[in-house]
C-alpha cells in the first residue's frame, strides 16, 4: 500500500483506520508523523482564543439598538428611584441636565422665590423645603475644563435634588398625605430656575421653552392654591 | 444579579443589561463571526447583525439551552447568511497560497497567527466546515442543519479542509527555509 493521502489522514483524526491503513501506519513513519501533525493541528484549532471586537464596536451597536428601539436607557431618574416622576418633568430634567445651562451660563438663585413667597405669606420658606445646596448659581466663566465639569456636575446634582424633593411631595399628595404647598412651591421654583437657565443657553429651542412653560404653569397653580388656602391654612 | 435576571432585563430593553451581555459574550461572538467572515471589516458588520438579531429575539429565549449556546448559534447563522448574501460581491477572494510565510515569533502567538492566517485563506466551503467542526465543536449533523448540507458532505469538506490547512502550513519537502523567509510547520 502506498502512502495515505492528506484527506485519508485527515479522516483518521476522528475515525478508526481500516485494517490496511492501520498496517501502513504501523510501518510508515512519514504517514504516522503526518497523522500526528494533523491531530496537533486539530487540537490547536480547538484551542484558538476568543477575539476582541474592534474598539468602538459597542458604541456602534448601541446606536443601532437604540435606533431600532431595542434598548432604552433606564436613565438617571430610574437609577435614583424616581421612575414614577411625571413624564414632562423627567423630560425637562433630562434636557436641562444635557444642556448644562445651569452650570455654565446662568446666574439664577432661588432667593427671589423665597422673597416673593415670604412677601405673600409673611413667612420664610422652611429650610427643609429646598434641597441642601440647591441653588442654581451661575458662576463666572470656568477657569479650566475640570472646573467646568465640576460645576456642571454640581448643577446636575442640584437639579436632581430639586426634582427628588418635588417627587417626594407629589408622592405624598398621591398617597393622600397633606402636602405643604409652600414646600411644593419652593421645589417648583427651583425647577423653574434651572429650566430658565437652560432656556438661556438655547433661547429658541421650542422643546425647552415648552418645558419651562409647563413648569411655570405648575408653579402658578401651586401659587394659586397657596393664595386660596391662605385664609384657613394656619 | 444572575445571568437569568440580566437576560430578562435585557429582553425588556434595559440598556445596561444588554451592555452586560455584550461585555460577557462579545469576544466569543466576534471570534466565530470573524473566522467565518475571514475579514475584519465584514466581521464587524456580521457581529453587529448577530447582536441585533439576538437582542431582538431575546424575549423568545426560554432558557431551554444555555444562553451562550443560543447566542452562538445566532451568531453563526447571522454570519453565514450575511456571507451568502455577499458571496457575489466578495472582494477578499484571491489565489490560495501554497504556503503561509510568517515571521519568526514565539510560542502560542505565532501558532495562533499561523492558524488564523491559514483559515482566512481556505476556500469558502472548506473554511466554514472546518471552523464549525474543529474550532467551534459542532457535530456533522449540526453543521448539516446550519449549512443545509448532508452530514456526509460536511465530513468530506472537513477532511479536505484539514488537508489543505496542513498543506498551507507545511513547506513542501518539510524544509524550513524558503528564499530567506522562514515557514513554520506545525
mmCIF file of C-alpha atoms in Angstrom:
data_model
loop_
_atom_site.group_PDB
_atom_site.id
_atom_site.type_symbol
_atom_site.label_atom_id
_atom_site.label_comp_id
_atom_site.label_asym_id
_atom_site.label_seq_id
_atom_site.Cartn_x
_atom_site.Cartn_y
_atom_site.Cartn_z
ATOM 1 C CA UNK A 1 0.000 0.000 0.000
ATOM 2 C CA UNK A 2 1.255 3.451 -0.937
ATOM 3 C CA UNK A 3 1.323 6.483 1.343
ATOM 4 C CA UNK A 4 -2.005 7.655 2.705
ATOM 5 C CA UNK A 5 -3.177 10.876 1.101
ATOM 6 C CA UNK A 6 -3.982 14.020 3.049
ATOM 7 C CA UNK A 7 -7.734 13.552 3.132
ATOM 8 C CA UNK A 8 -7.441 9.972 4.330
ATOM 9 C CA UNK A 9 -5.093 11.057 7.096
ATOM 10 C CA UNK A 10 -7.455 13.906 7.968
ATOM 11 C CA UNK A 11 -10.258 11.385 8.320
ATOM 12 C CA UNK A 12 -8.161 9.308 10.689
ATOM 13 C CA UNK A 13 -8.016 12.236 13.114
ATOM 14 C CA UNK A 14 -11.615 11.349 14.020
ATOM 15 C CA UNK A 15 -12.178 7.843 12.790
ATOM 16 C CA UNK A 16 -10.540 4.484 13.314
ATOM 17 C CA UNK A 17 -8.337 3.283 10.432
ATOM 18 C CA UNK A 18 -9.218 0.416 8.168
ATOM 19 C CA UNK A 19 -7.020 -2.641 8.719
ATOM 20 C CA UNK A 20 -4.901 -1.820 5.693
ATOM 21 C CA UNK A 21 -4.453 1.755 6.865
ATOM 22 C CA UNK A 22 -3.539 0.567 10.318
ATOM 23 C CA UNK A 23 -0.895 -1.759 8.906
ATOM 24 C CA UNK A 24 0.521 1.011 6.786
ATOM 25 C CA UNK A 25 0.688 3.473 9.637
ATOM 26 C CA UNK A 26 2.467 0.888 11.734
ATOM 27 C CA UNK A 27 5.178 0.574 9.131
ATOM 28 C CA UNK A 28 5.398 4.084 7.649
ATOM 29 C CA UNK A 29 6.995 6.726 9.824
ATOM 30 C CA UNK A 30 6.176 9.540 7.382
ATOM 31 C CA UNK A 31 2.438 8.843 7.364
ATOM 32 C CA UNK A 32 2.380 8.317 11.122
ATOM 33 C CA UNK A 33 4.157 11.632 11.621
ATOM 34 C CA UNK A 34 1.768 13.351 9.252
ATOM 35 C CA UNK A 35 -1.212 11.967 11.143
ATOM 36 C CA UNK A 36 0.276 13.209 14.414
ATOM 37 C CA UNK A 37 0.728 16.638 12.849
ATOM 38 C CA UNK A 38 -2.890 16.676 11.683
ATOM 39 C CA UNK A 39 -4.074 15.738 15.151
ATOM 40 C CA UNK A 40 -1.989 18.535 16.619
ATOM 41 C CA UNK A 41 -3.398 20.951 14.057
ATOM 42 C CA UNK A 42 -6.936 19.942 15.014
ATOM 43 C CA UNK A 43 -6.207 20.315 18.714
ATOM 44 C CA UNK A 44 -4.695 23.720 18.112
ATOM 45 C CA UNK A 45 -7.691 24.879 16.120
ATOM 46 C CA UNK A 46 -9.914 23.850 19.004
ATOM 47 C CA UNK A 47 -7.807 25.954 21.340
ATOM 48 C CA UNK A 48 -7.897 29.179 19.372
ATOM 49 C CA UNK A 49 -8.736 32.046 21.691
ATOM 50 C CA UNK A 50 -11.736 34.336 21.609
ATOM 51 C CA UNK A 51 -11.159 37.569 19.719
ATOM 52 C CA UNK A 52 -11.840 41.051 20.974
ATOM 53 C CA UNK A 53 -14.118 43.107 18.762
ATOM 54 C CA UNK A 54 -12.655 46.328 17.405
ATOM 55 C CA UNK A 55 -12.668 49.425 19.544
ATOM 56 C CA UNK A 56 -15.874 51.389 19.391
ATOM 57 C CA UNK A 57 -17.871 48.310 18.483
ATOM 58 C CA UNK A 58 -20.248 48.743 21.402
ATOM 59 C CA UNK A 59 -20.918 52.385 20.593
ATOM 60 C CA UNK A 60 -21.881 51.493 17.028
ATOM 61 C CA UNK A 61 -24.025 48.622 18.209
ATOM 62 C CA UNK A 62 -25.681 50.696 20.910
ATOM 63 C CA UNK A 63 -26.638 53.353 18.373
ATOM 64 C CA UNK A 64 -28.193 50.707 16.141
ATOM 65 C CA UNK A 65 -30.045 49.106 19.022
ATOM 66 C CA UNK A 66 -31.429 52.472 20.042
ATOM 67 C CA UNK A 67 -32.410 53.376 16.513
ATOM 68 C CA UNK A 68 -34.365 50.138 16.306
ATOM 69 C CA UNK A 69 -35.920 50.738 19.687
ATOM 70 C CA UNK A 70 -34.424 47.576 21.130
ATOM 71 C CA UNK A 71 -32.923 49.247 24.167
ATOM 72 C CA UNK A 72 -33.892 52.104 26.347
ATOM 73 C CA UNK A 73 -31.735 53.678 28.971
ATOM 74 C CA UNK A 74 -33.192 53.415 32.480
ATOM 75 C CA UNK A 75 -31.787 56.855 32.953
ATOM 76 C CA UNK A 76 -30.651 58.803 35.910
ATOM 77 C CA UNK A 77 -34.127 59.023 37.373
ATOM 78 C CA UNK A 78 -34.741 55.324 37.434
ATOM 79 C CA UNK A 79 -31.337 54.828 38.979
ATOM 80 C CA UNK A 80 -32.284 57.363 41.624
ATOM 81 C CA UNK A 81 -35.597 55.653 42.230
ATOM 82 C CA UNK A 82 -37.537 58.426 40.557
ATOM 83 C CA UNK A 83 -39.004 56.376 37.777
ATOM 84 C CA UNK A 84 -42.519 57.467 38.664
ATOM 85 C CA UNK A 85 -41.732 61.128 38.258
ATOM 86 C CA UNK A 86 -44.200 62.757 35.866
ATOM 87 C CA UNK A 87 -43.049 62.384 32.273
ATOM 88 C CA UNK A 88 -42.875 66.035 31.480
ATOM 89 C CA UNK A 89 -40.635 66.619 34.480
ATOM 90 C CA UNK A 90 -38.316 63.806 33.547
ATOM 91 C CA UNK A 91 -38.055 65.158 30.037
ATOM 92 C CA UNK A 92 -37.426 68.619 31.352
ATOM 93 C CA UNK A 93 -34.773 67.437 33.704
ATOM 94 C CA UNK A 94 -33.056 65.423 31.020
ATOM 95 C CA UNK A 95 -32.957 68.374 28.706
ATOM 96 C CA UNK A 96 -31.727 70.671 31.394
ATOM 97 C CA UNK A 97 -29.050 68.287 32.503
ATOM 98 C CA UNK A 98 -27.974 67.734 28.949
ATOM 99 C CA UNK A 99 -27.507 71.347 28.212
ATOM 100 C CA UNK A 100 -25.835 72.020 31.476
ATOM 101 C CA UNK A 101 -27.163 75.504 31.184
ATOM 102 C CA UNK A 102 -27.482 75.984 34.841
ATOM 103 C CA UNK A 103 -23.823 75.451 35.394
ATOM 104 C CA UNK A 104 -22.270 77.241 32.544
ATOM 105 C CA UNK A 105 -24.284 80.279 31.849
ATOM 106 C CA UNK A 106 -26.894 81.356 34.244
ATOM 107 C CA UNK A 107 -26.909 83.299 37.392
ATOM 108 C CA UNK A 108 -30.106 82.365 38.985
ATOM 109 C CA UNK A 109 -30.822 81.775 42.607
ATOM 110 C CA UNK A 110 -33.860 80.649 44.440
ATOM 111 C CA UNK A 111 -33.605 83.680 46.633
ATOM 112 C CA UNK A 112 -36.164 85.505 44.523
ATOM 113 C CA UNK A 113 -38.677 82.755 45.112
ATOM 114 C CA UNK A 114 -38.137 82.892 48.807
ATOM 115 C CA UNK A 115 -38.638 86.628 48.941
ATOM 116 C CA UNK A 116 -41.772 86.524 46.766
ATOM 117 C CA UNK A 117 -43.302 83.789 48.824
ATOM 118 C CA UNK A 118 -42.247 85.456 52.035
ATOM 119 C CA UNK A 119 -43.920 88.629 50.846
ATOM 120 C CA UNK A 120 -47.037 86.649 50.012
ATOM 121 C CA UNK A 121 -47.238 84.875 53.294
ATOM 122 C CA UNK A 122 -45.065 86.848 55.577
ATOM 123 C CA UNK A 123 -43.283 83.669 56.449
ATOM 124 C CA UNK A 124 -39.910 82.297 55.275
ATOM 125 C CA UNK A 125 -39.666 79.106 53.267
ATOM 126 C CA UNK A 126 -38.957 76.181 55.557
ATOM 127 C CA UNK A 127 -35.336 75.155 55.376
ATOM 128 C CA UNK A 128 -36.244 71.563 54.580
ATOM 129 C CA UNK A 129 -38.290 72.589 51.582
ATOM 130 C CA UNK A 130 -35.287 73.398 49.470
ATOM 131 C CA UNK A 131 -32.711 70.691 48.909
ATOM 132 C CA UNK A 132 -29.423 71.341 50.566
ATOM 133 C CA UNK A 133 -27.173 73.463 48.411
ATOM 134 C CA UNK A 134 -29.983 73.523 45.953
ATOM 135 C CA UNK A 135 -29.258 76.823 44.440
ATOM 136 C CA UNK A 136 -28.870 77.268 40.733
ATOM 137 C CA UNK A 137 -25.953 79.538 40.794
ATOM 138 C CA UNK A 138 -24.182 80.545 37.661
ATOM 139 C CA UNK A 139 -20.514 81.046 38.286
ATOM 140 C CA UNK A 140 -18.209 83.179 36.316
ATOM 141 C CA UNK A 141 -16.538 81.541 33.365
ATOM 142 C CA UNK A 142 -14.775 78.390 34.494
ATOM 143 C CA UNK A 143 -11.037 78.611 34.620
ATOM 144 C CA UNK A 144 -10.489 75.095 33.342
ATOM 145 C CA UNK A 145 -12.231 72.120 31.857
ATOM 146 C CA UNK A 146 -12.053 70.354 35.208
ATOM 147 C CA UNK A 147 -13.660 73.300 36.921
ATOM 148 C CA UNK A 148 -16.397 73.438 34.294
ATOM 149 C CA UNK A 149 -17.006 69.720 34.674
ATOM 150 C CA UNK A 150 -17.162 70.001 38.442
ATOM 151 C CA UNK A 151 -19.562 72.904 38.205
ATOM 152 C CA UNK A 152 -21.720 71.085 35.733
ATOM 153 C CA UNK A 153 -21.770 68.052 37.956
ATOM 154 C CA UNK A 154 -22.822 70.176 40.898
ATOM 155 C CA UNK A 155 -25.561 71.792 38.852
ATOM 156 C CA UNK A 156 -26.836 68.443 37.740
ATOM 157 C CA UNK A 157 -26.851 67.247 41.295
ATOM 158 C CA UNK A 158 -28.736 70.319 42.389
ATOM 159 C CA UNK A 159 -31.345 69.756 39.754
ATOM 160 C CA UNK A 160 -31.738 66.116 40.646
ATOM 161 C CA UNK A 161 -32.022 67.031 44.298
ATOM 162 C CA UNK A 162 -34.749 69.510 43.474
ATOM 163 C CA UNK A 163 -36.564 67.001 41.364
ATOM 164 C CA UNK A 164 -36.254 64.357 44.048
ATOM 165 C CA UNK A 165 -37.688 66.728 46.596
ATOM 166 C CA UNK A 166 -40.562 67.612 44.323
ATOM 167 C CA UNK A 167 -41.179 63.962 43.614
ATOM 168 C CA UNK A 168 -41.429 63.263 47.330
ATOM 169 C CA UNK A 169 -44.037 65.953 47.641
ATOM 170 C CA UNK A 170 -46.023 64.616 44.684
ATOM 171 C CA UNK A 171 -45.858 61.133 46.163
ATOM 172 C CA UNK A 172 -47.123 62.450 49.473
ATOM 173 C CA UNK A 173 -50.067 64.061 47.734
ATOM 174 C CA UNK A 174 -50.777 60.940 45.667
ATOM 175 C CA UNK A 175 -50.819 58.847 48.810
ATOM 176 C CA UNK A 176 -53.306 61.138 50.433
ATOM 177 C CA UNK A 177 -50.869 62.813 52.765
ATOM 178 C CA UNK A 178 -51.242 66.518 53.114
ATOM 179 C CA UNK A 179 -48.511 68.367 51.271
ATOM 180 C CA UNK A 180 -47.259 71.679 52.412
ATOM 181 C CA UNK A 181 -47.954 73.944 49.416
ATOM 182 C CA UNK A 182 -45.064 76.147 50.387
ATOM 183 C CA UNK A 183 -42.706 73.226 50.109
ATOM 184 C CA UNK A 184 -44.105 72.319 46.721
ATOM 185 C CA UNK A 185 -43.786 75.881 45.608
ATOM 186 C CA UNK A 186 -40.195 76.085 46.717
ATOM 187 C CA UNK A 187 -39.312 72.892 44.903
ATOM 188 C CA UNK A 188 -41.076 74.066 41.772
ATOM 189 C CA UNK A 189 -39.438 77.422 41.995
ATOM 190 C CA UNK A 190 -36.102 75.760 41.928
ATOM 191 C CA UNK A 191 -37.056 73.730 38.881
ATOM 192 C CA UNK A 192 -38.227 76.889 37.147
ATOM 193 C CA UNK A 193 -34.902 78.490 37.861
ATOM 194 C CA UNK A 194 -32.992 75.574 36.425
ATOM 195 C CA UNK A 195 -35.240 75.455 33.362
ATOM 196 C CA UNK A 196 -34.808 79.175 32.803
ATOM 197 C CA UNK A 197 -31.089 78.694 32.944
ATOM 198 C CA UNK A 198 -31.349 76.063 30.246
ATOM 199 C CA UNK A 199 -33.512 78.280 28.068
ATOM 200 C CA UNK A 200 -30.911 80.977 28.342
ATOM 201 C CA UNK A 201 -28.486 78.581 26.765
ATOM 202 C CA UNK A 202 -30.866 77.778 23.947
ATOM 203 C CA UNK A 203 -33.407 80.598 23.813
ATOM 204 C CA UNK A 204 -35.006 79.460 20.559
ATOM 205 C CA UNK A 205 -35.364 75.816 21.490
ATOM 206 C CA UNK A 206 -39.116 75.146 21.362
ATOM 207 C CA UNK A 207 -38.797 71.998 23.444
ATOM 208 C CA UNK A 208 -37.038 73.716 26.325
ATOM 209 C CA UNK A 209 -39.406 76.634 26.149
ATOM 210 C CA UNK A 210 -42.318 74.243 26.310
ATOM 211 C CA UNK A 211 -40.871 72.577 29.346
ATOM 212 C CA UNK A 212 -40.274 75.882 31.021
ATOM 213 C CA UNK A 213 -43.861 76.854 30.322
ATOM 214 C CA UNK A 214 -45.096 73.613 31.865
ATOM 215 C CA UNK A 215 -43.020 74.153 34.967
ATOM 216 C CA UNK A 216 -44.203 77.750 35.251
ATOM 217 C CA UNK A 217 -47.822 76.629 34.909
ATOM 218 C CA UNK A 218 -47.365 74.073 37.647
ATOM 219 C CA UNK A 219 -45.749 76.653 39.857
ATOM 220 C CA UNK A 220 -48.533 79.130 39.129
ATOM 221 C CA UNK A 221 -51.174 76.550 40.049
ATOM 222 C CA UNK A 222 -49.399 75.875 43.311
ATOM 223 C CA UNK A 223 -49.178 79.567 43.972
ATOM 224 C CA UNK A 224 -52.937 79.928 43.400
ATOM 225 C CA UNK A 225 -53.563 77.070 45.801
ATOM 226 C CA UNK A 226 -51.495 78.844 48.414
ATOM 227 C CA UNK A 227 -53.447 82.050 47.847
ATOM 228 C CA UNK A 228 -56.861 80.402 48.179
ATOM 229 C CA UNK A 229 -55.828 78.467 51.237
ATOM 230 C CA UNK A 230 -54.191 81.411 52.895
ATOM 231 C CA UNK A 231 -57.280 82.189 54.887
ATOM 232 C CA UNK A 232 -57.577 78.856 56.651
ATOM 233 C CA UNK A 233 -54.118 77.441 56.228
ATOM 234 C CA UNK A 234 -52.708 78.136 59.653
ATOM 235 C CA UNK B 1 -27.595 39.715 39.601
ATOM 236 C CA UNK B 2 -27.843 36.313 37.964
ATOM 237 C CA UNK B 3 -27.492 35.801 34.248
ATOM 238 C CA UNK B 4 -31.173 34.923 34.011
ATOM 239 C CA UNK B 5 -32.047 38.256 35.598
ATOM 240 C CA UNK B 6 -29.714 40.111 33.275
ATOM 241 C CA UNK B 7 -31.268 38.370 30.299
ATOM 242 C CA UNK B 8 -34.754 39.255 31.493
ATOM 243 C CA UNK B 9 -33.815 42.899 31.888
ATOM 244 C CA UNK B 10 -32.115 42.916 28.504
ATOM 245 C CA UNK B 11 -35.227 41.423 26.960
ATOM 246 C CA UNK B 12 -37.152 44.349 28.465
ATOM 247 C CA UNK B 13 -34.800 46.747 26.722
ATOM 248 C CA UNK B 14 -32.613 47.683 29.666
ATOM 249 C CA UNK B 15 -29.506 49.179 28.095
ATOM 250 C CA UNK B 16 -27.263 48.302 30.989
ATOM 251 C CA UNK B 17 -28.317 44.686 30.911
ATOM 252 C CA UNK B 18 -27.704 44.497 27.185
ATOM 253 C CA UNK B 19 -24.289 46.019 27.760
ATOM 254 C CA UNK B 20 -23.582 43.422 30.426
ATOM 255 C CA UNK B 21 -24.401 40.615 28.000
ATOM 256 C CA UNK B 22 -22.287 42.263 25.345
ATOM 257 C CA UNK B 23 -19.319 42.602 27.667
ATOM 258 C CA UNK B 24 -19.598 38.972 28.620
ATOM 259 C CA UNK B 25 -20.076 37.432 25.202
ATOM 260 C CA UNK B 26 -18.756 39.871 22.610
ATOM 261 C CA UNK B 27 -15.335 38.156 22.297
ATOM 262 C CA UNK B 28 -16.975 34.797 21.694
ATOM 263 C CA UNK B 29 -19.419 36.183 19.162
ATOM 264 C CA UNK B 30 -16.773 38.194 17.396
ATOM 265 C CA UNK B 31 -14.365 35.262 17.245
ATOM 266 C CA UNK B 32 -16.733 32.898 15.498
ATOM 267 C CA UNK B 33 -18.046 35.567 13.172
ATOM 268 C CA UNK B 34 -14.569 36.810 12.342
ATOM 269 C CA UNK B 35 -13.379 33.359 11.438
ATOM 270 C CA UNK B 36 -16.390 32.630 9.299
ATOM 271 C CA UNK B 37 -16.120 36.000 7.568
ATOM 272 C CA UNK B 38 -12.377 35.742 7.069
ATOM 273 C CA UNK B 39 -12.196 39.516 7.021
ATOM 274 C CA UNK B 40 -12.071 42.125 9.772
ATOM 275 C CA UNK B 41 -14.370 44.632 8.152
ATOM 276 C CA UNK B 42 -17.022 42.115 7.276
ATOM 277 C CA UNK B 43 -16.670 40.549 10.694
ATOM 278 C CA UNK B 44 -17.661 43.711 12.500
ATOM 279 C CA UNK B 45 -20.750 44.088 10.344
ATOM 280 C CA UNK B 46 -21.713 40.475 10.827
ATOM 281 C CA UNK B 47 -21.137 40.608 14.570
ATOM 282 C CA UNK B 48 -23.334 43.674 14.827
ATOM 283 C CA UNK B 49 -26.017 41.938 12.850
ATOM 284 C CA UNK B 50 -25.737 38.935 15.134
ATOM 285 C CA UNK B 51 -26.220 41.100 18.216
ATOM 286 C CA UNK B 52 -29.168 42.923 16.701
ATOM 287 C CA UNK B 53 -30.827 39.616 15.918
ATOM 288 C CA UNK B 54 -30.072 38.235 19.344
ATOM 289 C CA UNK B 55 -31.422 41.237 21.232
ATOM 290 C CA UNK B 56 -34.474 41.261 19.007
ATOM 291 C CA UNK B 57 -35.041 37.566 19.727
ATOM 292 C CA UNK B 58 -34.316 37.809 23.456
ATOM 293 C CA UNK B 59 -37.968 37.821 24.507
ATOM 294 C CA UNK B 60 -38.300 34.411 22.864
ATOM 295 C CA UNK B 61 -35.328 32.955 24.759
ATOM 296 C CA UNK B 62 -36.825 30.485 27.194
ATOM 297 C CA UNK B 63 -33.677 29.079 28.712
ATOM 298 C CA UNK B 64 -34.047 25.628 27.151
ATOM 299 C CA UNK B 65 -30.436 25.880 26.021
ATOM 300 C CA UNK B 66 -27.616 27.755 27.638
ATOM 301 C CA UNK B 67 -27.657 31.381 26.654
ATOM 302 C CA UNK B 68 -24.127 31.164 25.316
ATOM 303 C CA UNK B 69 -25.114 28.286 23.032
ATOM 304 C CA UNK B 70 -28.233 30.087 21.856
ATOM 305 C CA UNK B 71 -26.304 33.270 21.150
ATOM 306 C CA UNK B 72 -23.526 31.373 19.430
ATOM 307 C CA UNK B 73 -25.971 29.728 17.075
ATOM 308 C CA UNK B 74 -27.494 33.087 16.213
ATOM 309 C CA UNK B 75 -24.039 34.482 15.519
ATOM 310 C CA UNK B 76 -23.131 31.588 13.260
ATOM 311 C CA UNK B 77 -26.379 31.837 11.356
ATOM 312 C CA UNK B 78 -26.095 35.592 11.003
ATOM 313 C CA UNK B 79 -22.563 35.339 9.674
ATOM 314 C CA UNK B 80 -23.345 32.537 7.271
ATOM 315 C CA UNK B 81 -26.403 34.281 5.946
ATOM 316 C CA UNK B 82 -24.599 37.553 5.500
ATOM 317 C CA UNK B 83 -21.756 35.774 3.804
ATOM 318 C CA UNK B 84 -24.090 34.115 1.357
ATOM 319 C CA UNK B 85 -25.615 37.457 0.510
ATOM 320 C CA UNK B 86 -22.216 38.957 -0.037
ATOM 321 C CA UNK B 87 -20.961 35.975 -1.974
ATOM 322 C CA UNK B 88 -21.279 37.528 -5.381
ATOM 323 C CA UNK B 89 -19.506 40.704 -4.473
ATOM 324 C CA UNK B 90 -16.772 39.333 -2.364
ATOM 325 C CA UNK B 91 -13.634 41.293 -2.640
ATOM 326 C CA UNK B 92 -11.491 39.121 -0.486
ATOM 327 C CA UNK B 93 -11.066 36.092 -2.752
ATOM 328 C CA UNK B 94 -7.620 35.563 -4.178
ATOM 329 C CA UNK B 95 -5.425 32.665 -5.157
ATOM 330 C CA UNK B 96 -4.860 30.224 -2.343
ATOM 331 C CA UNK B 97 -1.199 30.347 -1.437
ATOM 332 C CA UNK B 98 0.730 27.174 -1.214
ATOM 333 C CA UNK B 99 2.432 28.281 1.953
ATOM 334 C CA UNK B 100 1.905 30.847 4.630
ATOM 335 C CA UNK B 101 5.152 32.700 5.220
ATOM 336 C CA UNK B 102 5.363 34.111 8.690
ATOM 337 C CA UNK B 103 7.960 35.995 10.584
ATOM 338 C CA UNK B 104 9.525 34.143 13.475
ATOM 339 C CA UNK B 105 7.854 34.841 16.775
ATOM 340 C CA UNK B 106 7.471 32.770 19.840
ATOM 341 C CA UNK B 107 5.018 30.404 21.449
ATOM 342 C CA UNK B 108 1.275 30.396 21.118
ATOM 343 C CA UNK B 109 1.008 33.804 19.495
ATOM 344 C CA UNK B 110 2.867 32.630 16.438
ATOM 345 C CA UNK B 111 0.891 29.431 16.250
ATOM 346 C CA UNK B 112 -2.409 31.306 16.514
ATOM 347 C CA UNK B 113 -1.369 33.769 13.856
ATOM 348 C CA UNK B 114 -0.416 30.984 11.521
ATOM 349 C CA UNK B 115 -3.667 29.177 12.046
ATOM 350 C CA UNK B 116 -5.812 32.298 11.666
ATOM 351 C CA UNK B 117 -3.950 33.272 8.518
ATOM 352 C CA UNK B 118 -4.389 29.843 7.001
ATOM 353 C CA UNK B 119 -8.069 29.777 7.926
ATOM 354 C CA UNK B 120 -8.602 33.073 6.116
ATOM 355 C CA UNK B 121 -7.073 31.596 3.001
ATOM 356 C CA UNK B 122 -9.074 28.422 2.895
ATOM 357 C CA UNK B 123 -11.726 28.186 0.182
ATOM 358 C CA UNK B 124 -15.082 29.304 1.483
ATOM 359 C CA UNK B 125 -16.882 25.991 1.823
ATOM 360 C CA UNK B 126 -13.960 24.283 3.499
ATOM 361 C CA UNK B 127 -13.432 27.127 5.895
ATOM 362 C CA UNK B 128 -16.997 27.154 7.156
ATOM 363 C CA UNK B 129 -16.978 23.445 7.897
ATOM 364 C CA UNK B 130 -13.526 23.460 9.457
ATOM 365 C CA UNK B 131 -14.396 26.383 11.721
ATOM 366 C CA UNK B 132 -17.684 24.920 12.803
ATOM 367 C CA UNK B 133 -16.247 21.469 13.451
ATOM 368 C CA UNK B 134 -12.682 21.880 14.628
ATOM 369 C CA UNK B 135 -12.856 25.359 16.135
ATOM 370 C CA UNK B 136 -16.417 25.551 17.405
ATOM 371 C CA UNK B 137 -17.054 21.896 18.115
ATOM 372 C CA UNK B 138 -20.204 21.386 16.044
ATOM 373 C CA UNK B 139 -21.116 17.842 15.022
ATOM 374 C CA UNK B 140 -21.623 16.978 11.377
ATOM 375 C CA UNK B 141 -25.353 16.759 11.954
ATOM 376 C CA UNK B 142 -25.358 20.265 13.416
ATOM 377 C CA UNK B 143 -23.236 21.547 10.564
ATOM 378 C CA UNK B 144 -25.641 19.916 8.154
ATOM 379 C CA UNK B 145 -28.513 21.796 9.790
ATOM 380 C CA UNK B 146 -26.725 25.108 9.795
ATOM 381 C CA UNK B 147 -25.303 24.911 6.296
ATOM 382 C CA UNK B 148 -28.128 22.971 4.717
ATOM 383 C CA UNK B 149 -25.918 20.113 3.554
ATOM 384 C CA UNK B 150 -25.823 16.400 4.263
ATOM 385 C CA UNK B 151 -23.605 15.264 7.139
ATOM 386 C CA UNK B 152 -21.569 13.266 4.643
ATOM 387 C CA UNK B 153 -20.843 16.417 2.686
ATOM 388 C CA UNK B 154 -19.751 18.096 5.868
ATOM 389 C CA UNK B 155 -17.337 15.269 6.601
ATOM 390 C CA UNK B 156 -15.909 15.303 3.145
ATOM 391 C CA UNK B 157 -15.360 19.070 3.271
ATOM 392 C CA UNK B 158 -13.785 18.769 6.687
ATOM 393 C CA UNK B 159 -11.189 16.239 5.595
ATOM 394 C CA UNK B 160 -10.340 18.325 2.565
ATOM 395 C CA UNK B 161 -10.055 21.425 4.724
ATOM 396 C CA UNK B 162 -7.757 19.771 7.226
ATOM 397 C CA UNK B 163 -5.523 18.502 4.465
ATOM 398 C CA UNK B 164 -5.492 21.915 2.799
ATOM 399 C CA UNK B 165 -4.589 23.605 6.070
ATOM 400 C CA UNK B 166 -1.805 21.143 6.545
ATOM 401 C CA UNK B 167 -0.528 21.861 3.042
ATOM 402 C CA UNK B 168 -0.587 25.590 3.647
ATOM 403 C CA UNK B 169 1.178 25.325 6.945
ATOM 404 C CA UNK B 170 3.854 22.890 5.889
ATOM 405 C CA UNK B 171 6.569 23.618 3.366
ATOM 406 C CA UNK B 172 6.941 21.139 0.541
ATOM 407 C CA UNK B 173 9.536 18.543 1.400
ATOM 408 C CA UNK B 174 9.472 19.610 5.001
ATOM 409 C CA UNK B 175 12.106 22.292 4.570
ATOM 410 C CA UNK B 176 12.097 25.175 6.958
ATOM 411 C CA UNK B 177 13.716 27.771 4.733
ATOM 412 C CA UNK B 178 12.326 29.296 1.587
ATOM 413 C CA UNK B 179 14.208 32.143 0.000
ATOM 414 C CA UNK B 180 15.065 33.669 3.319
ATOM 415 C CA UNK B 181 11.523 33.612 4.759
ATOM 416 C CA UNK B 182 11.034 31.065 7.429
ATOM 417 C CA UNK B 183 8.000 28.864 7.028
ATOM 418 C CA UNK B 184 6.883 27.066 10.105
ATOM 419 C CA UNK B 185 5.134 23.759 10.098
ATOM 420 C CA UNK B 186 3.071 22.553 12.986
#
